Amino acid sequence: MQTRRLTRGGLQASVIGLGCWQLGGSWGEVSEDQAMATLHAAADAGVTFFDTADVYGDGRSERLVGRLLAERPGEGLVVATKCGRRVAQEAANYTPEALRQWAERSLGYLGLDRIPLTQLHCPPDAVYEDDRVFDALDQLVADGLLGEYGVSVETVAQGLRAIERPGVTSVQVIFNAFRLKPLEQLLPACERAGAGVIVRVPLASGMLSGKYDENTTFPADDHRNYNRHGEAFDVGETFSGVPYDVGLQAVRRLAQVLPEGWSLPEVALRWCADAPGVTTVIPGARNPEQARANAAVGDRPALGADVVAEVEAVYRDLVAPHVHSRW
Ligand SMILES: NC(=O)c1ccc[n+]([C@@H]2O[C@H](COP(=O)([O-])OP(=O)(O)OC[C@H]3O[C@@H](n4cnc5c(N)ncnc54)[C@H](OP(=O)(O)O)[C@@H]3O)[C@@H](O)[C@H]2O)c1
């Protein structure tokens, strides 16, 4: 497994991490045993970076990641969590007191004295302009509750604004074969600033695995069933905001140009990892098989220029009109 420098502060992360939203909720049923098996399968396969959030299952995901850390001491596993979405999304709710309470709650669930990396969880635009928020985060670092902090963003513009703050050490953003905009400005800017880039939704919520079709259904408590039009949170988090039928069309075209010996999800993940500026890619996994298959991409060679060109062509022809101007 390749590792890269994750943050301005020097944290290291495996190039393939594990997204732990699935282990909390919103993706149909994943039992605690299955969640723990998934976490251990990822760690066994060389994954050292685990992304969670205080809202995933209202603490369930953090608690399970905390169990993993306790069961594998001394292995250098790094956890990043997120905060800010347990309140109404108004900048006034991001008070210094609230930020401290959120950190203390996550510390308890994770079983840690210090959170290596915490991220503001897609806050509203006004938060990026609020010095008080970033002063409070600096204070939590100074007090030892946080190692470092970063931001998970919805838009390229938010990411560019965030890295102007010297304490922001990493940016988490949607970047995948259906979301090429970060290539233009955000990834180069993060590279110049020395800020890590954590790539979320690399498989476009599973669409880029190539396993869905017109007849696929998702459970009632799976956001791919209830958030296709942004009913519960930003529609960009579900299938990257690409209409389902367009996604299928694009995936079928990509499936025709796979290099020999590569599957579509492998190509999709490696394509993200190869982009200059990317630090780590965090596919979500619902079971150990997915976690192992994804981790194995961390040892694969870079893709050829022909595959990269085809990804860009499919994006331009089919996907860009639906997403490029939005995020
Ligand atoms: N606002 C935020 O900060 C934010 C938002 C979204 C996500 N995230 C983070 O980013 C992580 C990744 O994003 P995501 O989970 O939303 O989307 P994703 O990684 O693009 O897709 C995950 C889904 O892809 C499928 N999959 C994964 N590995 C596979 C494999 N090897 N073969 C076939 N299918 C596979 C599974 O679908 P099935 O369930 O159908 O098997 C899985 O649930 C999350 O877990 C979370 O940690 C953060």
mmCIF file of C-alpha atoms and ligand atoms in Angstrom:
data_model
loop_
_atom_site.group_PDB
_atom_site.id
_atom_site.type_symbol
_atom_site.label_atom_id
_atom_site.label_comp_id
_atom_site.label_asym_id
_atom_site.label_seq_id
_atom_site.Cartn_x
_atom_site.Cartn_y
_atom_site.Cartn_z
ATOM 1 C CA MET A 1 0.000 0.000 0.000
ATOM 2 C CA GLN A 2 1.403 3.384 -0.992
ATOM 3 C CA THR A 3 1.310 6.118 1.663
ATOM 4 C CA ARG A 4 1.372 9.880 1.203
ATOM 5 C CA ARG A 5 1.644 12.953 3.400
ATOM 6 C CA LEU A 6 -1.928 13.848 4.322
ATOM 7 C CA THR A 7 -1.772 17.195 6.062
ATOM 8 C CA ARG A 8 0.200 20.376 6.430
ATOM 9 C CA GLY A 9 1.113 19.041 9.868
ATOM 10 C CA GLY A 10 2.651 15.894 8.410
ATOM 11 C CA LEU A 11 0.117 13.115 9.126
ATOM 12 C CA GLN A 12 0.608 10.174 6.761
ATOM 13 C CA ALA A 13 -2.229 8.220 5.153
ATOM 14 C CA SER A 14 -2.548 5.176 2.932
ATOM 15 C CA VAL A 15 -3.452 6.224 -0.599
ATOM 16 C CA ILE A 16 -6.630 4.155 -0.252
ATOM 17 C CA GLY A 17 -8.456 4.820 3.003
ATOM 18 C CA LEU A 18 -11.828 3.611 4.234
ATOM 19 C CA GLY A 19 -14.986 5.730 4.240
ATOM 20 C CA CYS A 20 -17.016 4.740 7.298
ATOM 21 C CA TRP A 21 -20.410 6.329 6.590
ATOM 22 C CA GLN A 22 -21.766 2.885 5.643
ATOM 23 C CA LEU A 23 -20.866 1.610 9.127
ATOM 24 C CA GLY A 24 -23.119 4.208 10.742
ATOM 25 C CA GLY A 25 -26.278 4.239 8.661
ATOM 26 C CA SER A 26 -28.036 5.653 5.573
ATOM 27 C CA TRP A 27 -26.869 2.713 3.395
ATOM 28 C CA GLY A 28 -29.273 -0.032 4.481
ATOM 29 C CA GLU A 29 -28.508 -2.518 7.241
ATOM 30 C CA VAL A 30 -24.860 -3.217 8.184
ATOM 31 C CA SER A 31 -24.617 -5.238 11.418
ATOM 32 C CA GLU A 32 -21.985 -4.385 14.026
ATOM 33 C CA ASP A 33 -20.201 -7.675 13.332
ATOM 34 C CA GLN A 34 -20.114 -6.906 9.622
ATOM 35 C CA ALA A 35 -18.912 -3.377 10.323
ATOM 36 C CA MET A 36 -16.067 -4.602 12.543
ATOM 37 C CA ALA A 37 -15.103 -7.254 9.978
ATOM 38 C CA THR A 38 -15.021 -4.544 7.304
ATOM 39 C CA LEU A 39 -12.796 -2.282 9.417
ATOM 40 C CA HIS A 40 -10.373 -5.118 10.202
ATOM 41 C CA ALA A 41 -10.303 -6.288 6.578
ATOM 42 C CA ALA A 42 -9.275 -2.791 5.511
ATOM 43 C CA ALA A 43 -6.556 -2.573 8.170
ATOM 44 C CA ASP A 44 -5.307 -6.080 7.309
ATOM 45 C CA ALA A 45 -5.003 -4.932 3.695
ATOM 46 C CA GLY A 46 -2.816 -1.965 4.632
ATOM 47 C CA VAL A 47 -5.397 0.817 5.024
ATOM 48 C CA THR A 48 -4.247 3.270 7.702
ATOM 49 C CA PHE A 49 -6.764 6.080 7.179
ATOM 50 C CA PHE A 50 -10.382 5.926 8.366
ATOM 51 C CA ASP A 51 -12.879 8.707 7.686
ATOM 52 C CA THR A 52 -15.949 9.001 9.891
ATOM 53 C CA ALA A 53 -18.268 11.715 11.267
ATOM 54 C CA ASP A 54 -20.245 12.392 14.428
ATOM 55 C CA VAL A 55 -23.527 12.141 12.502
ATOM 56 C CA TYR A 56 -22.921 8.719 10.909
ATOM 57 C CA GLY A 57 -25.457 6.672 12.853
ATOM 58 C CA ASP A 58 -25.403 9.443 15.504
ATOM 59 C CA GLY A 59 -22.041 8.198 16.846
ATOM 60 C CA ARG A 60 -22.276 4.522 15.849
ATOM 61 C CA SER A 61 -19.604 4.800 13.151
ATOM 62 C CA GLU A 62 -17.229 6.698 15.480
ATOM 63 C CA ARG A 63 -17.803 4.122 18.228
ATOM 64 C CA LEU A 64 -16.961 1.233 15.892
ATOM 65 C CA VAL A 65 -13.855 2.995 14.557
ATOM 66 C CA GLY A 66 -12.885 3.570 18.196
ATOM 67 C CA ARG A 67 -13.179 -0.190 18.777
ATOM 68 C CA LEU A 68 -10.889 -0.817 15.829
ATOM 69 C CA LEU A 69 -8.271 1.570 17.242
ATOM 70 C CA ALA A 70 -8.491 -0.139 20.643
ATOM 71 C CA GLU A 71 -8.190 -3.597 19.072
ATOM 72 C CA ARG A 72 -5.153 -2.617 16.941
ATOM 73 C CA PRO A 73 -2.925 -0.444 19.143
ATOM 74 C CA GLY A 74 0.468 0.624 17.846
ATOM 75 C CA GLU A 75 -0.374 0.159 14.165
ATOM 76 C CA GLY A 76 -0.325 3.855 13.303
ATOM 77 C CA LEU A 77 -3.983 3.979 12.239
ATOM 78 C CA VAL A 78 -5.232 7.524 11.652
ATOM 79 C CA VAL A 79 -8.849 8.566 12.112
ATOM 80 C CA ALA A 80 -10.454 11.703 10.767
ATOM 81 C CA THR A 81 -13.902 12.647 11.980
ATOM 82 C CA LYS A 82 -16.253 15.532 11.175
ATOM 83 C CA CYS A 83 -18.498 17.868 13.114
ATOM 84 C CA GLY A 84 -21.145 20.506 12.625
ATOM 85 C CA ARG A 85 -24.151 18.710 11.159
ATOM 86 C CA ARG A 86 -25.931 17.840 14.367
ATOM 87 C CA VAL A 87 -27.385 21.360 14.477
ATOM 88 C CA ALA A 88 -29.390 23.498 12.037
ATOM 89 C CA GLN A 89 -27.058 24.620 9.251
ATOM 90 C CA GLU A 90 -26.623 28.259 10.288
ATOM 91 C CA ALA A 91 -23.260 29.890 10.939
ATOM 92 C CA ALA A 92 -24.536 31.192 14.293
ATOM 93 C CA ASN A 93 -24.614 27.613 15.578
ATOM 94 C CA TYR A 94 -20.840 27.144 15.057
ATOM 95 C CA THR A 95 -19.954 28.752 18.397
ATOM 96 C CA PRO A 96 -16.667 28.116 20.247
ATOM 97 C CA GLU A 97 -18.668 26.293 22.932
ATOM 98 C CA ALA A 98 -20.391 24.075 20.372
ATOM 99 C CA LEU A 99 -17.114 23.244 18.617
ATOM 100 C CA ARG A 100 -15.613 22.205 21.951
ATOM 101 C CA GLN A 101 -18.656 20.068 22.843
ATOM 102 C CA TRP A 102 -18.585 18.356 19.444
ATOM 103 C CA ALA A 103 -14.870 17.561 19.869
ATOM 104 C CA GLU A 104 -15.435 16.188 23.381
ATOM 105 C CA ARG A 105 -18.297 13.990 22.198
ATOM 106 C CA SER A 106 -16.188 12.556 19.339
ATOM 107 C CA LEU A 107 -13.250 11.965 21.680
ATOM 108 C CA GLY A 108 -15.532 9.912 23.896
ATOM 109 C CA TYR A 109 -16.901 7.771 21.073
ATOM 110 C CA LEU A 110 -13.459 7.279 19.507
ATOM 111 C CA GLY A 111 -11.854 6.526 22.874
ATOM 112 C CA LEU A 112 -9.023 8.984 22.210
ATOM 113 C CA ASP A 113 -7.325 11.826 24.107
ATOM 114 C CA ARG A 114 -6.826 13.765 20.896
ATOM 115 C CA ILE A 115 -8.536 13.601 17.498
ATOM 116 C CA PRO A 116 -5.761 13.429 14.874
ATOM 117 C CA LEU A 117 -7.874 15.284 12.301
ATOM 118 C CA THR A 118 -11.341 16.759 12.524
ATOM 119 C CA GLN A 119 -13.189 18.328 9.609
ATOM 120 C CA LEU A 120 -15.984 20.878 9.460
ATOM 121 C CA HIS A 121 -18.712 18.826 7.789
ATOM 122 C CA CYS A 122 -19.797 20.783 4.700
ATOM 123 C CA PRO A 123 -20.677 23.941 6.635
ATOM 124 C CA PRO A 124 -22.685 26.811 5.129
ATOM 125 C CA ASP A 125 -20.749 29.478 3.172
ATOM 126 C CA ALA A 126 -20.862 32.009 6.026
ATOM 127 C CA VAL A 127 -18.801 29.713 8.264
ATOM 128 C CA TYR A 128 -15.801 30.037 5.939
ATOM 129 C CA GLU A 129 -15.870 33.800 6.510
ATOM 130 C CA ASP A 130 -16.182 33.610 10.296
ATOM 131 C CA ASP A 131 -12.809 34.191 12.018
ATOM 132 C CA ARG A 132 -14.363 33.145 15.314
ATOM 133 C CA VAL A 133 -14.819 29.559 14.073
ATOM 134 C CA PHE A 134 -11.203 29.202 13.001
ATOM 135 C CA ASP A 135 -9.901 30.900 16.166
ATOM 136 C CA ALA A 136 -11.923 28.391 18.188
ATOM 137 C CA LEU A 137 -10.470 25.488 16.208
ATOM 138 C CA ASP A 138 -6.951 26.873 16.746
ATOM 139 C CA GLN A 139 -7.713 26.989 20.456
ATOM 140 C CA LEU A 140 -8.841 23.339 20.455
ATOM 141 C CA VAL A 141 -5.534 22.425 18.795
ATOM 142 C CA ALA A 142 -3.625 24.491 21.381
ATOM 143 C CA ASP A 143 -5.573 22.769 24.172
ATOM 144 C CA GLY A 144 -4.691 19.354 22.764
ATOM 145 C CA LEU A 145 -8.217 18.124 21.897
ATOM 146 C CA LEU A 146 -7.460 18.238 18.168
ATOM 147 C CA GLY A 147 -4.245 17.338 16.377
ATOM 148 C CA GLU A 148 -5.204 19.223 13.215
ATOM 149 C CA TYR A 149 -8.371 20.352 11.469
ATOM 150 C CA GLY A 150 -9.611 20.499 7.913
ATOM 151 C CA VAL A 151 -12.798 21.072 5.980
ATOM 152 C CA SER A 152 -15.108 18.829 3.995
ATOM 153 C CA VAL A 153 -16.526 20.993 1.220
ATOM 154 C CA GLU A 154 -19.378 20.833 -1.281
ATOM 155 C CA THR A 155 -17.924 23.240 -3.854
ATOM 156 C CA VAL A 156 -14.571 24.066 -5.399
ATOM 157 C CA ALA A 157 -15.062 27.692 -4.306
ATOM 158 C CA GLN A 158 -15.419 26.636 -0.667
ATOM 159 C CA GLY A 159 -12.254 24.553 -0.883
ATOM 160 C CA LEU A 160 -10.283 27.456 -2.343
ATOM 161 C CA ARG A 161 -11.577 29.759 0.412
ATOM 162 C CA ALA A 162 -10.828 27.198 3.139
ATOM 163 C CA ILE A 163 -7.140 26.804 2.296
ATOM 164 C CA GLU A 164 -6.627 30.554 2.695
ATOM 165 C CA ARG A 165 -6.991 29.821 6.414
ATOM 166 C CA PRO A 166 -3.512 28.802 7.603
ATOM 167 C CA GLY A 167 -4.865 26.296 10.142
ATOM 168 C CA VAL A 168 -6.835 24.322 7.526
ATOM 169 C CA THR A 169 -4.658 21.340 6.840
ATOM 170 C CA SER A 170 -6.812 19.214 4.520
ATOM 171 C CA VAL A 171 -9.768 19.495 2.157
ATOM 172 C CA GLN A 172 -12.250 16.685 1.604
ATOM 173 C CA VAL A 173 -14.098 16.938 -1.707
ATOM 174 C CA ILE A 174 -16.115 14.852 -4.161
ATOM 175 C CA PHE A 175 -13.784 13.938 -7.010
ATOM 176 C CA ASN A 176 -14.397 11.046 -9.363
ATOM 177 C CA ALA A 177 -14.954 10.195 -13.033
ATOM 178 C CA PHE A 178 -18.293 12.044 -12.752
ATOM 179 C CA ARG A 179 -16.828 15.124 -11.019
ATOM 180 C CA LEU A 180 -13.775 16.531 -12.796
ATOM 181 C CA LYS A 181 -14.012 20.183 -11.810
ATOM 182 C CA PRO A 182 -11.527 19.959 -8.874
ATOM 183 C CA LEU A 183 -8.812 19.166 -11.468
ATOM 184 C CA GLU A 184 -8.965 22.720 -12.806
ATOM 185 C CA GLN A 185 -8.153 24.816 -9.727
ATOM 186 C CA LEU A 186 -8.698 23.078 -6.405
ATOM 187 C CA LEU A 187 -6.210 20.217 -6.645
ATOM 188 C CA PRO A 188 -3.355 22.436 -7.912
ATOM 189 C CA ALA A 189 -4.126 25.038 -5.225
ATOM 190 C CA CYS A 190 -4.087 22.427 -2.456
ATOM 191 C CA GLU A 191 -0.815 21.046 -3.768
ATOM 192 C CA ARG A 192 0.730 24.532 -3.754
ATOM 193 C CA ALA A 193 -0.562 25.186 -0.231
ATOM 194 C CA GLY A 194 0.607 21.801 1.057
ATOM 195 C CA ALA A 195 -2.959 20.930 2.095
ATOM 196 C CA GLY A 196 -4.053 17.300 1.854
ATOM 197 C CA VAL A 197 -6.874 16.279 -0.475
ATOM 198 C CA ILE A 198 -9.220 13.574 0.769
ATOM 199 C CA VAL A 199 -11.324 12.259 -2.106
ATOM 200 C CA ARG A 200 -14.821 11.233 -1.067
ATOM 201 C CA VAL A 201 -17.549 9.476 -3.095
ATOM 202 C CA PRO A 202 -14.892 8.091 -5.502
ATOM 203 C CA LEU A 203 -17.314 5.461 -6.829
ATOM 204 C CA ALA A 204 -20.182 7.952 -7.234
ATOM 205 C CA SER A 205 -22.082 6.180 -4.418
ATOM 206 C CA GLY A 206 -21.374 2.811 -6.073
ATOM 207 C CA MET A 207 -22.536 3.794 -9.583
ATOM 208 C CA LEU A 208 -18.929 3.558 -10.829
ATOM 209 C CA SER A 209 -18.733 -0.063 -9.664
ATOM 210 C CA GLY A 210 -20.797 -0.859 -12.754
ATOM 211 C CA LYS A 211 -23.076 -3.248 -10.862
ATOM 212 C CA TYR A 212 -26.370 -1.321 -11.021
ATOM 213 C CA ASP A 213 -28.929 -1.269 -13.815
ATOM 214 C CA GLU A 214 -32.433 0.062 -14.512
ATOM 215 C CA ASN A 215 -33.951 -2.586 -12.214
ATOM 216 C CA THR A 216 -31.709 -2.065 -9.190
ATOM 217 C CA THR A 217 -33.547 -1.058 -6.020
ATOM 218 C CA PHE A 218 -32.129 0.273 -2.761
ATOM 219 C CA PRO A 219 -33.517 -0.184 0.775
ATOM 220 C CA ALA A 220 -35.883 2.423 2.212
ATOM 221 C CA ASP A 221 -33.213 3.625 4.659
ATOM 222 C CA ASP A 222 -30.539 3.995 1.925
ATOM 223 C CA HIS A 223 -29.940 7.566 0.687
ATOM 224 C CA ARG A 224 -29.730 6.228 -2.868
ATOM 225 C CA ASN A 225 -33.435 5.609 -2.465
ATOM 226 C CA TYR A 226 -34.499 8.766 -0.595
ATOM 227 C CA ASN A 227 -32.018 11.514 -1.618
ATOM 228 C CA ARG A 228 -31.897 11.262 -5.430
ATOM 229 C CA HIS A 229 -33.265 14.760 -5.747
ATOM 230 C CA GLY A 230 -31.649 16.239 -2.632
ATOM 231 C CA GLU A 231 -34.622 15.628 -0.345
ATOM 232 C CA ALA A 232 -32.501 15.047 2.810
ATOM 233 C CA PHE A 233 -29.097 16.648 2.054
ATOM 234 C CA ASP A 234 -27.122 17.954 -0.918
ATOM 235 C CA VAL A 235 -28.013 15.914 -4.002
ATOM 236 C CA GLY A 236 -24.326 15.947 -4.971
ATOM 237 C CA GLU A 237 -23.683 13.360 -2.231
ATOM 238 C CA THR A 238 -25.942 10.824 -3.966
ATOM 239 C CA PHE A 239 -24.579 9.442 -7.255
ATOM 240 C CA SER A 240 -22.507 12.686 -7.399
ATOM 241 C CA GLY A 241 -25.676 14.502 -8.435
ATOM 242 C CA VAL A 242 -25.754 12.707 -11.813
ATOM 243 C CA PRO A 243 -29.244 11.535 -12.868
ATOM 244 C CA TYR A 244 -29.424 7.758 -12.478
ATOM 245 C CA ASP A 245 -30.093 6.994 -16.166
ATOM 246 C CA VAL A 246 -27.233 9.255 -17.302
ATOM 247 C CA GLY A 247 -24.925 7.540 -14.814
ATOM 248 C CA LEU A 248 -25.779 4.127 -16.256
ATOM 249 C CA GLN A 249 -25.097 5.348 -19.788
ATOM 250 C CA ALA A 250 -21.715 6.790 -18.789
ATOM 251 C CA VAL A 251 -20.709 3.674 -16.876
ATOM 252 C CA ARG A 252 -21.548 1.450 -19.851
ATOM 253 C CA ARG A 253 -19.245 3.517 -22.038
ATOM 254 C CA LEU A 254 -16.422 3.408 -19.494
ATOM 255 C CA ALA A 255 -16.807 -0.356 -19.178
ATOM 256 C CA GLN A 256 -15.846 -0.710 -22.863
ATOM 257 C CA VAL A 257 -12.351 0.730 -22.397
ATOM 258 C CA LEU A 258 -11.099 -1.142 -19.350
ATOM 259 C CA PRO A 259 -7.428 -2.101 -19.559
ATOM 260 C CA GLU A 260 -6.830 -5.865 -19.419
ATOM 261 C CA GLY A 261 -6.895 -7.183 -15.857
ATOM 262 C CA TRP A 262 -8.730 -4.181 -14.424
ATOM 263 C CA SER A 263 -12.328 -3.965 -13.186
ATOM 264 C CA LEU A 264 -14.371 -0.770 -13.409
ATOM 265 C CA PRO A 265 -14.209 0.048 -9.664
ATOM 266 C CA GLU A 266 -10.445 -0.501 -9.743
ATOM 267 C CA VAL A 267 -10.075 1.922 -12.635
ATOM 268 C CA ALA A 268 -12.392 4.427 -10.965
ATOM 269 C CA LEU A 269 -10.367 4.410 -7.734
ATOM 270 C CA ARG A 270 -6.945 4.386 -9.385
ATOM 271 C CA TRP A 271 -7.975 7.287 -11.617
ATOM 272 C CA CYS A 272 -8.702 9.352 -8.467
ATOM 273 C CA ALA A 273 -5.480 8.318 -6.740
ATOM 274 C CA ASP A 274 -3.361 9.195 -9.806
ATOM 275 C CA ALA A 275 -4.581 12.793 -10.058
ATOM 276 C CA PRO A 276 -1.860 15.250 -8.989
ATOM 277 C CA GLY A 277 -2.640 16.765 -5.593
ATOM 278 C CA VAL A 278 -4.739 13.850 -4.287
ATOM 279 C CA THR A 279 -3.533 12.463 -0.969
ATOM 280 C CA THR A 280 -5.990 9.711 -0.149
ATOM 281 C CA VAL A 281 -9.138 8.212 -1.662
ATOM 282 C CA ILE A 282 -11.804 6.976 0.783
ATOM 283 C CA PRO A 283 -14.239 4.554 -0.868
ATOM 284 C CA GLY A 284 -17.022 3.474 1.433
ATOM 285 C CA ALA A 285 -17.401 -0.278 1.929
ATOM 286 C CA ARG A 286 -20.315 -2.259 3.305
ATOM 287 C CA ASN A 287 -18.452 -5.557 3.719
ATOM 288 C CA PRO A 288 -14.931 -7.016 3.988
ATOM 289 C CA GLU A 289 -14.841 -8.093 0.326
ATOM 290 C CA GLN A 290 -15.357 -4.512 -0.872
ATOM 291 C CA ALA A 291 -12.809 -3.189 1.633
ATOM 292 C CA ARG A 292 -10.176 -5.706 0.458
ATOM 293 C CA ALA A 293 -10.842 -5.155 -3.248
ATOM 294 C CA ASN A 294 -10.572 -1.386 -2.839
ATOM 295 C CA ALA A 295 -7.435 -1.518 -0.703
ATOM 296 C CA ALA A 296 -5.700 -3.625 -3.364
ATOM 297 C CA VAL A 297 -5.880 -0.643 -5.744
ATOM 298 C CA GLY A 298 -3.327 1.060 -3.493
ATOM 299 C CA ASP A 299 -0.665 -1.214 -4.987
ATOM 300 C CA ARG A 300 -1.692 -0.955 -8.641
ATOM 301 C CA PRO A 301 0.335 1.034 -11.199
ATOM 302 C CA ALA A 302 -0.887 4.306 -12.668
ATOM 303 C CA LEU A 303 -3.412 4.126 -15.533
ATOM 304 C CA GLY A 304 -2.406 4.842 -19.113
ATOM 305 C CA ALA A 305 -3.099 8.124 -20.882
ATOM 306 C CA ASP A 306 -5.691 6.416 -23.137
ATOM 307 C CA VAL A 307 -7.898 5.519 -20.146
ATOM 308 C CA VAL A 308 -7.556 9.000 -18.697
ATOM 309 C CA ALA A 309 -8.553 10.501 -22.054
ATOM 310 C CA GLU A 310 -11.645 8.288 -22.242
ATOM 311 C CA VAL A 311 -12.731 9.255 -18.721
ATOM 312 C CA GLU A 312 -12.485 12.893 -19.773
ATOM 313 C CA ALA A 313 -14.387 12.266 -23.005
ATOM 314 C CA VAL A 314 -17.259 10.463 -21.252
ATOM 315 C CA TYR A 315 -17.423 13.252 -18.688
ATOM 316 C CA ARG A 316 -17.503 15.945 -21.367
ATOM 317 C CA ASP A 317 -20.078 14.172 -23.544
ATOM 318 C CA LEU A 318 -22.529 12.889 -20.929
ATOM 319 C CA VAL A 319 -21.921 14.023 -17.376
ATOM 320 C CA ALA A 320 -20.592 17.604 -17.365
ATOM 321 C CA PRO A 321 -23.871 19.251 -18.440
ATOM 322 C CA HIS A 322 -25.510 17.927 -15.258
ATOM 323 C CA VAL A 323 -22.816 18.801 -12.713
ATOM 324 C CA HIS A 324 -19.981 21.026 -13.903
ATOM 325 C CA SER A 325 -21.538 24.397 -13.123
ATOM 326 C CA ARG A 326 -23.070 23.293 -9.824
ATOM 327 C CA TRP A 327 -20.232 22.285 -7.507
HETATM 328 N N1 LIG B 1 -20.141 15.423 3.318
HETATM 329 C C1 LIG B 1 -19.142 14.588 3.550
HETATM 330 O O1 LIG B 1 -18.154 14.943 4.145
HETATM 331 C C2 LIG B 1 -19.241 13.184 3.004
HETATM 332 C C3 LIG B 1 -20.294 12.851 2.145
HETATM 333 C C4 LIG B 1 -20.302 11.593 1.562
HETATM 334 C C5 LIG B 1 -19.311 10.683 1.880
HETATM 335 N N2 LIG B 1 -18.317 11.018 2.754
HETATM 336 C C6 LIG B 1 -17.247 10.056 3.095
HETATM 337 O O2 LIG B 1 -16.747 9.485 1.906
HETATM 338 C C7 LIG B 1 -16.849 8.062 1.964
HETATM 339 C C8 LIG B 1 -17.004 7.511 0.562
HETATM 340 O O3 LIG B 1 -18.124 8.043 -0.114
HETATM 341 P P1 LIG B 1 -19.482 7.212 -0.262
HETATM 342 O O4 LIG B 1 -19.419 6.035 0.617
HETATM 343 O O5 LIG B 1 -20.587 8.170 -0.110
HETATM 344 O O6 LIG B 1 -19.473 6.762 -1.790
HETATM 345 P P2 LIG B 1 -18.562 5.762 -2.640
HETATM 346 O O7 LIG B 1 -17.325 5.447 -1.916
HETATM 347 O O8 LIG B 1 -18.460 6.402 -3.972
HETATM 348 O O9 LIG B 1 -19.494 4.479 -2.815
HETATM 349 C C9 LIG B 1 -19.643 3.526 -1.813
HETATM 350 C C10 LIG B 1 -20.483 2.351 -2.336
HETATM 351 O O10 LIG B 1 -19.823 1.785 -3.469
HETATM 352 C C11 LIG B 1 -20.047 0.385 -3.506
HETATM 353 N N3 LIG B 1 -18.740 -0.287 -3.477
HETATM 354 C C12 LIG B 1 -17.665 0.013 -2.701
HETATM 355 N N4 LIG B 1 -16.625 -0.788 -2.996
HETATM 356 C C13 LIG B 1 -17.040 -1.618 -3.982
HETATM 357 C C14 LIG B 1 -16.414 -2.660 -4.721
HETATM 358 N N5 LIG B 1 -15.144 -3.002 -4.512
HETATM 359 N N6 LIG B 1 -17.157 -3.309 -5.651
HETATM 360 C C15 LIG B 1 -18.435 -2.959 -5.900
HETATM 361 N N7 LIG B 1 -19.084 -1.986 -5.226
HETATM 362 C C16 LIG B 1 -18.384 -1.313 -4.282
HETATM 363 C C17 LIG B 1 -20.896 0.028 -2.303
HETATM 364 O O11 LIG B 1 -22.235 0.045 -2.754
HETATM 365 P P3 LIG B 1 -23.338 -0.993 -2.202
HETATM 366 O O12 LIG B 1 -23.712 -0.412 -0.885
HETATM 367 O O13 LIG B 1 -24.441 -0.896 -3.235
HETATM 368 O O14 LIG B 1 -22.677 -2.321 -2.116
HETATM 369 C C18 LIG B 1 -20.618 1.197 -1.354
HETATM 370 O O15 LIG B 1 -21.660 1.411 -0.436
HETATM 371 C C19 LIG B 1 -18.012 7.829 2.941
HETATM 372 O O16 LIG B 1 -18.049 6.525 3.476
HETATM 373 C C20 LIG B 1 -17.737 8.901 3.964
HETATM 374 O O17 LIG B 1 -16.714 8.486 4.851
HETATM 375 C C21 LIG B 1 -18.259 12.259 3.306
#
